[in-house]
Amino acid sequence: MATPSYARSLIHLTKRLRLSPPAKAITQCQIRDLSSTPQRRAEAEISPRQAEKELLSVRLPRAVQAAYLTPLRREATTKNPVCDLQLRSYSVRNLEAYADFAMRAAYYLNLPAKGPIPLPKITQRWTVPRSNFVFKKSQENFERITLKRLIQIQDGHPEVVAIWLAFLKKHPYYGIGMKANVYEHTDLDPLKDLEGEAERIKKQLGEELDALDRLALGKDSSEKQIKAKEPTVEKATPTIEKAAKTKQAKADLEAETSSTDKLAVASSKESEAKSFEADEKITPAVAS
Amino acid sequence: MSMFRAKKLDLGCFVNTKIMRDHTKRKVFAENEAERQALRYIIHNTTLPARARAQAQLQLSQMHCYTRPTQIRNRCILGGKGRGVLRDFKLSRFQFRMNALAGNLPGVKKASW
């Protein structure tokens, strides 16, 4: 590769593809000198060949260098498939390039992805007569080959997977179709899980929940009482205040969960796992 | 039938009497599909009284022929031809060949094996 990195076209970013020979790019380097005197300028002037050599010797930033190498991948702790993404296209180049992109995106989102697995091709063939009318003896064959690649996310939080899918959807590539199967894993005994959740919610909310119940039950009766007697109104008001408190508590919980979600995306693997645990604890409480 | 036909042209592709007719048939069928299925269900359900089933049969047979799915025929969207239409492209065989050679159909190439 004699051409400097900036002159290479974007398609060569996926260097391992090697689908076409690298194009020879014309390199002309003009290095500006800020000093005004012509003497110094003459001294500072560098021949383009030399500049090229020096440019080649400069190491690229690691993140850019990574773009020229095979995509990195995370190790999956458990082998549970969370998402199956299928990419389909009629052209290998586009498909390979995009699969590469998807793998990189998964890496930077801390998602352990199992590499682009080539799936069996779909070959459709049509035979039609060459002429518009009769003359069946001379015919022509046409075909369309659909290529498929599978990327499997093996272990990751469903929300991060959703972010990954959204990112891929936001940056589509021409001539590529995508289809994703997303799997959810739960305990074998969901009832037990739900009961535990209910217990925890009771503990967290405590009296306030009781107040809410009372309010819900006593709504009809209290209305009647208000009609009958005036002083009962004073009794009813504190319960309403309590209910408002519980609402606020719920809102706080929601805010907490959203903040942890954001953390999960940004933070490293370890902290991610922690926040996920926290998520799992909190989200059902909000839902119920 | 003119009573089913739209008062204003509601087609954007190649237009032809036959294409318009087919389009009307499709619309009429879509409108009456639920009714047809209900009647068919009554007819096929042996637990229902024979009288009701016979009535349903009569009703079904008296529905307009445009409500039948068998009336629908795929036609070429570029030439209106009714025969040799490829389902994948909705084109007749010659239109398909012309467009495939021109490269208008993504992924379709001349095959040799």
GROMACS .gro file of C-alpha atoms in nm:
model
  401
    1MET     CA    1   0.000   0.000   0.000
    2ALA     CA    2   0.190   0.298  -0.124
    3THR     CA    3  -0.103   0.536  -0.097
    4PRO     CA    4  -0.140   0.726   0.229
    5SER     CA    5  -0.431   0.646   0.450
    6TYR     CA    6  -0.628   0.960   0.375
    7ALA     CA    7  -0.628   0.891   0.001
    8ARG     CA    8  -0.779   0.548   0.025
    9SER     CA    9  -1.145   0.521  -0.052
   10LEU     CA   10  -1.391   0.427   0.220
   11ILE     CA   11  -1.463   0.085   0.079
   12HIS     CA   12  -1.106  -0.015   0.159
   13LEU     CA   13  -1.178   0.038   0.525
   14THR     CA   14  -1.281  -0.323   0.526
   15LYS     CA   15  -0.941  -0.431   0.424
   16ARG     CA   16  -0.993  -0.799   0.477
   17LEU     CA   17  -1.246  -0.805   0.198
   18ARG     CA   18  -0.985  -0.753  -0.075
   19LEU     CA   19  -1.256  -0.759  -0.334
   20SER     CA   20  -1.091  -0.513  -0.563
   21PRO     CA   21  -0.730  -0.407  -0.608
   22PRO     CA   22  -0.643  -0.084  -0.431
   23ALA     CA   23  -0.676   0.213  -0.660
   24LYS     CA   24  -0.368   0.425  -0.719
   25ALA     CA   25  -0.431   0.766  -0.581
   26ILE     CA   26  -0.245   1.078  -0.687
   27THR     CA   27  -0.077   1.234  -0.388
   28GLN     CA   28   0.021   1.593  -0.380
   29CYS     CA   29   0.129   1.737  -0.054
   30GLN     CA   30   0.143   2.105   0.007
   31ILE     CA   31   0.272   2.188   0.345
   32ARG     CA   32   0.205   2.544   0.438
   33ASP     CA   33   0.456   2.735   0.629
   34LEU     CA   34   0.338   3.009   0.855
   35SER     CA   35   0.664   3.198   0.850
   36SER     CA   36   0.653   3.478   0.599
   37THR     CA   37   1.014   3.502   0.486
   38PRO     CA   38   1.081   3.332   0.154
   39GLN     CA   39   1.415   3.200   0.276
   40ARG     CA   40   1.263   3.008   0.559
   41ARG     CA   41   0.988   2.886   0.336
   42ALA     CA   42   1.242   2.745   0.098
   43GLU     CA   43   1.414   2.569   0.385
   44ALA     CA   44   1.092   2.432   0.518
   45GLU     CA   45   0.965   2.307   0.185
   46ILE     CA   46   0.952   1.931   0.172
   47SER     CA   47   0.944   1.727  -0.140
   48PRO     CA   48   0.616   1.543  -0.188
   49ARG     CA   49   0.792   1.211  -0.187
   50GLN     CA   50   0.949   1.279   0.145
   51ALA     CA   51   0.620   1.404   0.287
   52GLU     CA   52   0.453   1.088   0.176
   53LYS     CA   53   0.717   0.879   0.344
   54GLU     CA   54   0.681   1.069   0.666
   55LEU     CA   55   0.306   1.050   0.655
   56LEU     CA   56   0.325   0.675   0.616
   57SER     CA   57   0.553   0.645   0.916
   58VAL     CA   58   0.301   0.830   1.138
   59ARG     CA   59   0.099   0.584   1.338
   60LEU     CA   60  -0.276   0.609   1.303
   61PRO     CA   61  -0.494   0.647   1.611
   62ARG     CA   62  -0.587   0.308   1.752
   63ALA     CA   63  -0.956   0.357   1.679
   64VAL     CA   64  -0.878   0.433   1.315
   65GLN     CA   65  -0.630   0.149   1.294
   66ALA     CA   66  -0.899  -0.087   1.419
   67ALA     CA   67  -1.108   0.002   1.117
   68TYR     CA   68  -0.848  -0.168   0.894
   69LEU     CA   69  -0.844  -0.487   1.096
   70THR     CA   70  -1.105  -0.752   1.154
   71PRO     CA   71  -1.376  -0.628   1.391
   72LEU     CA   72  -1.314  -0.693   1.757
   73ARG     CA   73  -1.566  -0.892   1.951
   74ARG     CA   74  -1.669  -0.939   2.312
   75GLU     CA   75  -1.669  -1.271   2.491
   76ALA     CA   76  -2.013  -1.401   2.583
   77THR     CA   77  -2.050  -1.513   2.945
   78THR     CA   78  -2.360  -1.718   2.876
   79LYS     CA   79  -2.448  -1.867   2.540
   80ASN     CA   80  -2.810  -1.754   2.545
   81PRO     CA   81  -2.904  -1.604   2.210
   82VAL     CA   82  -3.076  -1.271   2.264
   83CYS     CA   83  -3.108  -1.147   1.908
   84ASP     CA   84  -3.068  -1.299   1.564
   85LEU     CA   85  -3.007  -1.039   1.296
   86GLN     CA   86  -3.030  -1.157   0.940
   87LEU     CA   87  -2.889  -0.943   0.662
   88ARG     CA   88  -2.988  -1.009   0.304
   89SER     CA   89  -2.859  -0.865  -0.016
   90TYR     CA   90  -2.793  -0.942  -0.380
   91SER     CA   91  -2.434  -0.820  -0.366
   92VAL     CA   92  -2.154  -0.967  -0.157
   93ARG     CA   93  -1.959  -0.644  -0.122
   94ASN     CA   94  -2.238  -0.446   0.035
   95LEU     CA   95  -2.337  -0.733   0.256
   96GLU     CA   96  -1.985  -0.794   0.385
   97ALA     CA   97  -1.924  -0.426   0.445
   98TYR     CA   98  -2.246  -0.384   0.635
   99ALA     CA   99  -2.203  -0.702   0.839
  100ASP     CA  100  -1.863  -0.567   0.936
  101PHE     CA  101  -2.021  -0.238   1.039
  102ALA     CA  102  -2.283  -0.417   1.247
  103MET     CA  103  -2.015  -0.622   1.423
  104ARG     CA  104  -1.821  -0.308   1.511
  105ALA     CA  105  -2.132  -0.137   1.639
  106ALA     CA  106  -2.203  -0.439   1.859
  107TYR     CA  107  -1.848  -0.429   1.995
  108TYR     CA  108  -1.867  -0.066   2.093
  109LEU     CA  109  -2.205  -0.125   2.261
  110ASN     CA  110  -2.050  -0.400   2.474
  111LEU     CA  111  -2.258  -0.666   2.302
  112PRO     CA  112  -2.101  -1.008   2.247
  113ALA     CA  113  -2.184  -1.084   1.883
  114LYS     CA  114  -2.120  -1.407   1.700
  115GLY     CA  115  -1.958  -1.325   1.369
  116PRO     CA  116  -2.136  -1.292   1.038
  117ILE     CA  117  -2.240  -1.650   0.970
  118PRO     CA  118  -2.303  -1.712   0.600
  119LEU     CA  119  -2.642  -1.875   0.554
  120PRO     CA  120  -2.746  -2.073   0.247
  121LYS     CA  121  -2.804  -1.867  -0.065
  122ILE     CA  122  -3.145  -1.840  -0.225
  123THR     CA  123  -3.119  -1.888  -0.598
  124GLN     CA  124  -3.421  -1.802  -0.807
  125ARG     CA  125  -3.415  -1.874  -1.178
  126TRP     CA  126  -3.648  -1.775  -1.456
  127THR     CA  127  -3.648  -1.892  -1.813
  128VAL     CA  128  -3.829  -1.677  -2.069
  129PRO     CA  129  -3.852  -1.687  -2.445
  130ARG     CA  130  -3.627  -1.430  -2.608
  131SER     CA  131  -3.899  -1.303  -2.836
  132ASN     CA  132  -4.220  -1.129  -2.743
  133PHE     CA  133  -4.429  -1.374  -2.943
  134VAL     CA  134  -4.391  -1.747  -3.011
  135PHE     CA  135  -4.045  -1.886  -3.108
  136LYS     CA  136  -4.022  -2.095  -2.793
  137LYS     CA  137  -3.707  -2.264  -2.916
  138SER     CA  138  -3.481  -1.977  -2.824
  139GLN     CA  139  -3.500  -1.887  -2.460
  140GLU     CA  140  -3.299  -1.698  -2.203
  141ASN     CA  141  -3.217  -1.770  -1.838
  142PHE     CA  142  -3.216  -1.515  -1.560
  143GLU     CA  143  -3.129  -1.561  -1.198
  144ARG     CA  144  -3.132  -1.374  -0.873
  145ILE     CA  145  -2.914  -1.489  -0.587
  146THR     CA  146  -2.998  -1.365  -0.240
  147LEU     CA  147  -2.706  -1.380   0.000
  148LYS     CA  148  -2.766  -1.404   0.372
  149ARG     CA  149  -2.557  -1.332   0.680
  150LEU     CA  150  -2.654  -1.401   1.037
  151ILE     CA  151  -2.526  -1.204   1.335
  152GLN     CA  152  -2.621  -1.347   1.670
  153ILE     CA  153  -2.607  -1.148   1.991
  154GLN     CA  154  -2.551  -1.404   2.258
  155ASP     CA  155  -2.565  -1.223   2.584
  156GLY     CA  156  -2.684  -0.872   2.640
  157HIS     CA  157  -2.944  -0.657   2.799
  158PRO     CA  158  -3.255  -0.633   2.580
  159GLU     CA  159  -3.245  -0.257   2.595
  160VAL     CA  160  -2.888  -0.239   2.464
  161VAL     CA  161  -2.985  -0.480   2.190
  162ALA     CA  162  -3.273  -0.248   2.101
  163ILE     CA  163  -3.027   0.042   2.087
  164TRP     CA  164  -2.802  -0.160   1.856
  165LEU     CA  165  -3.090  -0.243   1.626
  166ALA     CA  166  -3.203   0.118   1.624
  167PHE     CA  167  -2.851   0.230   1.538
  168LEU     CA  168  -2.838  -0.011   1.245
  169LYS     CA  169  -3.178   0.109   1.133
  170LYS     CA  170  -3.061   0.467   1.153
  171HIS     CA  171  -2.758   0.395   0.936
  172PRO     CA  172  -2.883   0.168   0.661
  173TYR     CA  173  -2.678   0.070   0.358
  174TYR     CA  174  -2.813   0.054   0.008
  175GLY     CA  175  -2.935  -0.280  -0.119
  176ILE     CA  176  -2.944  -0.448   0.219
  177GLY     CA  177  -3.246  -0.587   0.397
  178MET     CA  178  -3.250  -0.662   0.767
  179LYS     CA  179  -3.461  -0.885   0.982
  180ALA     CA  180  -3.420  -0.939   1.353
  181ASN     CA  181  -3.558  -1.202   1.586
  182VAL     CA  182  -3.537  -1.085   1.945
  183TYR     CA  183  -3.561  -1.341   2.223
  184GLU     CA  184  -3.654  -1.284   2.586
  185HIS     CA  185  -3.543  -1.515   2.864
  186THR     CA  186  -3.734  -1.556   3.188
  187ASP     CA  187  -3.739  -1.791   3.486
  188LEU     CA  188  -3.906  -2.128   3.455
  189ASP     CA  189  -4.138  -2.028   3.739
  190PRO     CA  190  -4.276  -1.684   3.661
  191LEU     CA  191  -4.541  -1.697   3.931
  192LYS     CA  192  -4.286  -1.720   4.208
  193ASP     CA  193  -4.100  -1.428   4.060
  194LEU     CA  194  -4.413  -1.216   4.054
  195GLU     CA  195  -4.495  -1.299   4.416
  196GLY     CA  196  -4.149  -1.195   4.523
  197GLU     CA  197  -4.194  -0.869   4.336
  198ALA     CA  198  -4.524  -0.804   4.509
  199GLU     CA  199  -4.361  -0.861   4.849
  200ARG     CA  200  -4.083  -0.617   4.772
  201ILE     CA  201  -4.321  -0.352   4.648
  202LYS     CA  202  -4.521  -0.386   4.967
  203LYS     CA  203  -4.206  -0.338   5.171
  204GLN     CA  204  -4.095  -0.040   4.967
  205LEU     CA  205  -4.423   0.143   4.964
  206GLY     CA  206  -4.547   0.014   5.299
  207GLU     CA  207  -4.824   0.218   5.446
  208GLU     CA  208  -4.873   0.430   5.140
  209LEU     CA  209  -4.995   0.130   4.946
  210ASP     CA  210  -5.248   0.056   5.216
  211ALA     CA  211  -5.364   0.413   5.199
  212LEU     CA  212  -5.405   0.380   4.826
  213ASP     CA  213  -5.614   0.069   4.876
  214ARG     CA  214  -5.826   0.241   5.134
  215LEU     CA  215  -5.877   0.533   4.904
  216ALA     CA  216  -5.982   0.309   4.618
  217LEU     CA  217  -6.225   0.118   4.839
  218GLY     CA  218  -6.364   0.413   5.026
  219LYS     CA  219  -6.421   0.636   4.727
  220ASP     CA  220  -6.787   0.549   4.678
  221SER     CA  221  -6.867   0.546   5.048
  222SER     CA  222  -6.686   0.872   5.116
  223GLU     CA  223  -6.885   1.047   4.847
  224LYS     CA  224  -7.205   0.940   5.017
  225GLN     CA  225  -7.071   1.052   5.353
  226ILE     CA  226  -6.984   1.392   5.217
  227LYS     CA  227  -7.342   1.438   5.117
  228ALA     CA  228  -7.463   1.327   5.459
  229LYS     CA  229  -7.210   1.498   5.685
  230GLU     CA  230  -6.974   1.789   5.638
  231PRO     CA  231  -6.690   1.699   5.884
  232THR     CA  232  -6.602   1.374   5.701
  233VAL     CA  233  -6.444   1.582   5.427
  234GLU     CA  234  -6.157   1.666   5.664
  235LYS     CA  235  -6.094   1.296   5.716
  236ALA     CA  236  -6.086   1.221   5.347
  237THR     CA  237  -5.827   1.484   5.259
  238PRO     CA  238  -5.521   1.332   5.435
  239THR     CA  239  -5.565   1.005   5.248
  240ILE     CA  240  -5.562   1.196   4.921
  241GLU     CA  241  -5.235   1.361   5.024
  242LYS     CA  242  -5.087   1.021   5.095
  243ALA     CA  243  -5.193   0.899   4.755
  244ALA     CA  244  -5.018   1.195   4.599
  245LYS     CA  245  -4.704   1.099   4.790
  246THR     CA  246  -4.714   0.746   4.655
  247LYS     CA  247  -4.749   0.884   4.305
  248GLN     CA  248  -4.440   1.095   4.357
  249ALA     CA  249  -4.250   0.794   4.484
  250LYS     CA  250  -4.343   0.604   4.171
  251ALA     CA  251  -4.228   0.892   3.952
  252ASP     CA  252  -3.896   0.895   4.139
  253LEU     CA  253  -3.855   0.525   4.075
  254GLU     CA  254  -3.913   0.577   3.706
  255ALA     CA  255  -3.657   0.854   3.693
  256GLU     CA  256  -3.408   0.626   3.864
  257THR     CA  257  -3.457   0.349   3.613
  258SER     CA  258  -3.411   0.579   3.318
  259SER     CA  259  -3.086   0.713   3.463
  260THR     CA  260  -2.954   0.361   3.520
  261ASP     CA  261  -3.039   0.274   3.161
  262LYS     CA  262  -2.827   0.559   3.035
  263LEU     CA  263  -2.546   0.446   3.259
  264ALA     CA  264  -2.572   0.094   3.126
  265VAL     CA  265  -2.498   0.211   2.774
  266ALA     CA  266  -2.204   0.427   2.863
  267SER     CA  267  -2.032   0.226   3.131
  268SER     CA  268  -1.796  -0.066   3.094
  269LYS     CA  269  -1.891  -0.429   3.115
  270GLU     CA  270  -1.871  -0.475   3.490
  271SER     CA  271  -2.068  -0.172   3.584
  272GLU     CA  272  -2.314  -0.263   3.308
  273ALA     CA  273  -2.386  -0.595   3.471
  274LYS     CA  274  -2.448  -0.419   3.801
  275SER     CA  275  -2.685  -0.169   3.655
  276PHE     CA  276  -2.868  -0.447   3.477
  277GLU     CA  277  -2.929  -0.614   3.808
  278ALA     CA  278  -3.061  -0.290   3.941
  279ASP     CA  279  -3.282  -0.256   3.634
  280GLU     CA  280  -3.432  -0.595   3.681
  281LYS     CA  281  -3.513  -0.511   4.036
  282ILE     CA  282  -3.674  -0.181   3.962
  283THR     CA  283  -3.856  -0.218   3.633
  284PRO     CA  284  -4.123  -0.467   3.744
  285ALA     CA  285  -4.207  -0.240   4.036
  286VAL     CA  286  -4.282   0.038   3.792
  287ALA     CA  287  -4.480  -0.189   3.566
  288SER     CA  288  -4.696  -0.314   3.848
  289MET     CA  289  -6.953  -0.404  -1.415
  290SER     CA  290  -6.990  -0.031  -1.426
  291MET     CA  291  -7.171  -0.008  -1.093
  292PHE     CA  292  -6.861  -0.125  -0.910
  293ARG     CA  293  -6.615   0.082  -1.112
  294ALA     CA  294  -6.471   0.390  -0.945
  295LYS     CA  295  -6.611   0.717  -1.081
  296LYS     CA  296  -6.264   0.859  -1.109
  297LEU     CA  297  -5.958   0.673  -1.233
  298ASP     CA  298  -5.783   0.532  -0.928
  299LEU     CA  299  -5.490   0.361  -1.092
  300GLY     CA  300  -5.137   0.484  -1.139
  301CYS     CA  301  -4.983   0.216  -1.357
  302PHE     CA  302  -5.037   0.124  -1.721
  303VAL     CA  303  -5.412   0.156  -1.778
  304ASN     CA  304  -5.619  -0.068  -1.992
  305THR     CA  305  -5.983  -0.174  -1.985
  306LYS     CA  306  -5.886  -0.517  -1.863
  307ILE     CA  307  -5.658  -0.379  -1.595
  308MET     CA  308  -5.934  -0.149  -1.474
  309ARG     CA  309  -6.177  -0.437  -1.466
  310ASP     CA  310  -5.935  -0.653  -1.272
  311HIS     CA  311  -5.871  -0.372  -1.028
  312THR     CA  312  -6.246  -0.328  -0.968
  313LYS     CA  313  -6.283  -0.699  -0.910
  314ARG     CA  314  -6.008  -0.693  -0.652
  315LYS     CA  315  -6.171  -0.407  -0.467
  316VAL     CA  316  -6.517  -0.567  -0.471
  317PHE     CA  317  -6.374  -0.895  -0.350
  318ALA     CA  318  -6.193  -0.723  -0.065
  319GLU     CA  319  -6.514  -0.551   0.040
  320ASN     CA  320  -6.720  -0.868   0.043
  321GLU     CA  321  -6.463  -1.113   0.166
  322ALA     CA  322  -6.589  -1.126   0.525
  323GLU     CA  323  -6.946  -1.187   0.413
  324ARG     CA  324  -6.840  -1.465   0.178
  325GLN     CA  325  -6.636  -1.633   0.448
  326ALA     CA  326  -6.925  -1.614   0.694
  327LEU     CA  327  -7.162  -1.775   0.447
  328ARG     CA  328  -6.904  -2.039   0.364
  329TYR     CA  329  -6.866  -2.115   0.732
  330ILE     CA  330  -7.241  -2.160   0.773
  331ILE     CA  331  -7.256  -2.389   0.471
  332HIS     CA  332  -6.969  -2.608   0.589
  333ASN     CA  333  -7.082  -2.628   0.951
  334THR     CA  334  -7.276  -2.955   0.982
  335THR     CA  335  -7.399  -2.876   1.333
  336LEU     CA  336  -7.620  -2.595   1.206
  337PRO     CA  337  -7.979  -2.661   1.093
  338ALA     CA  338  -8.014  -2.775   0.735
  339ARG     CA  339  -8.248  -2.490   0.652
  340ALA     CA  340  -8.002  -2.222   0.755
  341ARG     CA  341  -7.729  -2.392   0.557
  342ALA     CA  342  -7.944  -2.416   0.247
  343GLN     CA  343  -8.029  -2.047   0.278
  344ALA     CA  344  -7.664  -1.959   0.311
  345GLN     CA  345  -7.589  -2.162   0.002
  346LEU     CA  346  -7.849  -1.972  -0.192
  347GLN     CA  347  -7.723  -1.640  -0.069
  348LEU     CA  348  -7.367  -1.725  -0.159
  349SER     CA  349  -7.463  -1.836  -0.506
  350GLN     CA  350  -7.661  -1.517  -0.557
  351MET     CA  351  -7.375  -1.288  -0.470
  352HIS     CA  352  -7.225  -1.097  -0.760
  353CYS     CA  353  -6.957  -1.275  -0.956
  354TYR     CA  354  -6.718  -0.984  -0.890
  355THR     CA  355  -6.709  -1.086  -0.524
  356ARG     CA  356  -6.546  -1.416  -0.614
  357PRO     CA  357  -6.172  -1.452  -0.566
  358THR     CA  358  -6.149  -1.669  -0.875
  359GLN     CA  359  -6.231  -1.368  -1.089
  360ILE     CA  360  -5.902  -1.205  -0.999
  361ARG     CA  361  -5.619  -1.255  -1.242
  362ASN     CA  362  -5.266  -1.122  -1.215
  363ARG     CA  363  -5.185  -0.891  -1.502
  364CYS     CA  364  -4.867  -0.728  -1.621
  365ILE     CA  365  -4.836  -0.379  -1.472
  366LEU     CA  366  -4.644  -0.250  -1.772
  367GLY     CA  367  -4.837  -0.402  -2.058
  368GLY     CA  368  -5.160  -0.534  -1.912
  369LYS     CA  369  -5.096  -0.882  -2.047
  370GLY     CA  370  -5.281  -1.157  -1.870
  371ARG     CA  371  -5.065  -1.451  -1.963
  372GLY     CA  372  -4.708  -1.537  -1.877
  373VAL     CA  373  -4.696  -1.295  -1.585
  374LEU     CA  374  -4.419  -1.355  -1.335
  375ARG     CA  375  -4.551  -1.325  -0.981
  376ASP     CA  376  -4.225  -1.196  -0.833
  377PHE     CA  377  -4.219  -0.891  -1.055
  378LYS     CA  378  -4.582  -0.855  -1.170
  379LEU     CA  379  -4.444  -0.836  -1.522
  380SER     CA  380  -4.516  -1.038  -1.831
  381ARG     CA  381  -4.232  -1.250  -1.958
  382PHE     CA  382  -4.118  -1.014  -2.230
  383GLN     CA  383  -4.139  -0.705  -2.011
  384PHE     CA  384  -3.944  -0.898  -1.751
  385ARG     CA  385  -3.672  -0.979  -2.004
  386MET     CA  386  -3.645  -0.620  -2.126
  387ASN     CA  387  -3.625  -0.481  -1.773
  388ALA     CA  388  -3.385  -0.747  -1.652
  389LEU     CA  389  -3.148  -0.677  -1.941
  390ALA     CA  390  -3.176  -0.305  -1.875
  391GLY     CA  391  -3.087  -0.364  -1.511
  392ASN     CA  392  -3.409  -0.228  -1.367
  393LEU     CA  393  -3.472  -0.533  -1.156
  394PRO     CA  394  -3.232  -0.542  -0.860
  395GLY     CA  395  -3.027  -0.858  -0.839
  396VAL     CA  396  -3.154  -1.015  -1.160
  397LYS     CA  397  -2.874  -1.122  -1.389
  398LYS     CA  398  -2.832  -1.340  -1.690
  399ALA     CA  399  -2.773  -1.689  -1.565
  400SER     CA  400  -2.543  -1.955  -1.698
  401TRP     CA  401  -2.456  -2.270  -1.518
   0.00000   0.00000   0.00000
